[in-house]
């Protein structure tokens, strides 16, 4: 992350922070408002790309039941 940020100018950083503020304000007014102000929001935290069933995964892909399996290390 530091390597990416090292090449940013002050203007790019300020613009990024402004965009995050705009998004945060929109999210709070649009998603977390009224009867949804107490909403639980789930967001994917992985690379979003197609996963085809006929291709063997090259990296570990979370399985919702993994933590329930006996002897699981995940």
Short mmCIF file of C-alpha atoms in Angstrom, two decimals:
data_model
loop_
_atom_site.label_atom_id
_atom_site.label_comp_id
_atom_site.label_asym_id
_atom_site.label_seq_id
_atom_site.Cartn_x
_atom_site.Cartn_y
_atom_site.Cartn_z
CA UNK A 1 0.00 0.00 0.00
CA UNK A 2 2.82 2.40 0.86
CA UNK A 3 4.42 1.88 -2.57
CA UNK A 4 1.17 2.90 -4.25
CA UNK A 5 0.74 5.99 -2.08
CA UNK A 6 4.36 7.15 -2.44
CA UNK A 7 3.73 8.21 -6.02
CA UNK A 8 0.62 10.27 -5.25
CA UNK A 9 0.64 14.03 -5.33
CA UNK A 10 -0.98 16.13 -2.60
CA UNK A 11 -3.72 17.03 -5.11
CA UNK A 12 -4.45 13.35 -5.87
CA UNK A 13 -4.57 12.56 -2.15
CA UNK A 14 -6.94 15.45 -1.46
CA UNK A 15 -9.17 14.44 -4.38
CA UNK A 16 -9.25 10.85 -3.06
CA UNK A 17 -10.24 11.98 0.42
CA UNK A 18 -12.93 14.23 -1.06
CA UNK A 19 -14.33 11.32 -3.10
CA UNK A 20 -14.44 9.15 0.03
CA UNK A 21 -16.29 11.90 1.88
CA UNK A 22 -18.82 12.23 -0.96
CA UNK A 23 -19.36 8.46 -0.95
CA UNK A 24 -19.66 8.34 2.86
CA UNK A 25 -22.24 11.14 2.84
CA UNK A 26 -24.25 9.45 0.05
CA UNK A 27 -24.04 6.06 1.81
CA UNK A 28 -25.24 7.48 5.12
CA UNK A 29 -28.11 9.44 3.52
CA UNK A 30 -29.17 6.73 1.05
CA UNK A 31 -28.40 3.36 2.61
CA UNK A 32 -28.20 3.98 6.36
CA UNK A 33 -31.22 6.22 6.72
CA UNK A 34 -34.74 5.93 8.10
CA UNK A 35 -35.73 2.37 8.89
CA UNK A 36 -32.35 1.17 7.54
CA UNK A 37 -30.24 3.27 9.92
CA UNK A 38 -29.42 0.13 11.86
CA UNK A 39 -28.67 -2.00 8.78
CA UNK A 40 -25.96 -4.64 8.62
CA UNK A 41 -24.03 -4.13 5.39
CA UNK A 42 -21.90 -6.91 3.92
CA UNK A 43 -19.28 -6.12 1.32
CA UNK A 44 -17.09 -8.55 -0.62
CA UNK A 45 -13.44 -8.30 0.35
CA UNK A 46 -11.87 -10.33 -2.39
CA UNK A 47 -10.93 -10.09 -6.05
CA UNK A 48 -14.14 -10.05 -8.00
CA UNK A 49 -13.68 -12.23 -11.03
CA UNK A 50 -15.50 -15.20 -12.54
CA UNK A 51 -15.01 -18.59 -10.85
CA UNK A 52 -15.96 -21.42 -13.13
CA UNK A 53 -16.99 -24.74 -11.59
CA UNK A 54 -14.99 -26.77 -14.12
CA UNK A 55 -11.68 -25.01 -13.29
CA UNK A 56 -9.69 -26.04 -10.22
CA UNK A 57 -9.05 -22.98 -7.99
CA UNK A 58 -5.42 -21.89 -7.82
CA UNK A 59 -5.85 -20.26 -4.42
CA UNK A 60 -7.99 -20.87 -1.36
CA UNK A 61 -11.55 -19.67 -1.85
CA UNK A 62 -13.64 -19.30 1.33
CA UNK A 63 -16.40 -21.83 1.83
CA UNK A 64 -19.10 -20.60 4.17
CA UNK A 65 -19.06 -23.95 5.99
CA UNK A 66 -15.25 -24.29 6.33
CA UNK A 67 -15.17 -23.01 9.89
CA UNK A 68 -17.67 -25.73 10.88
CA UNK A 69 -15.60 -28.63 9.55
CA UNK A 70 -13.66 -30.64 12.09
CA UNK A 71 -9.92 -29.98 11.91
CA UNK A 72 -10.33 -26.94 9.67
CA UNK A 73 -7.36 -24.55 9.65
CA UNK A 74 -9.29 -21.63 8.12
#
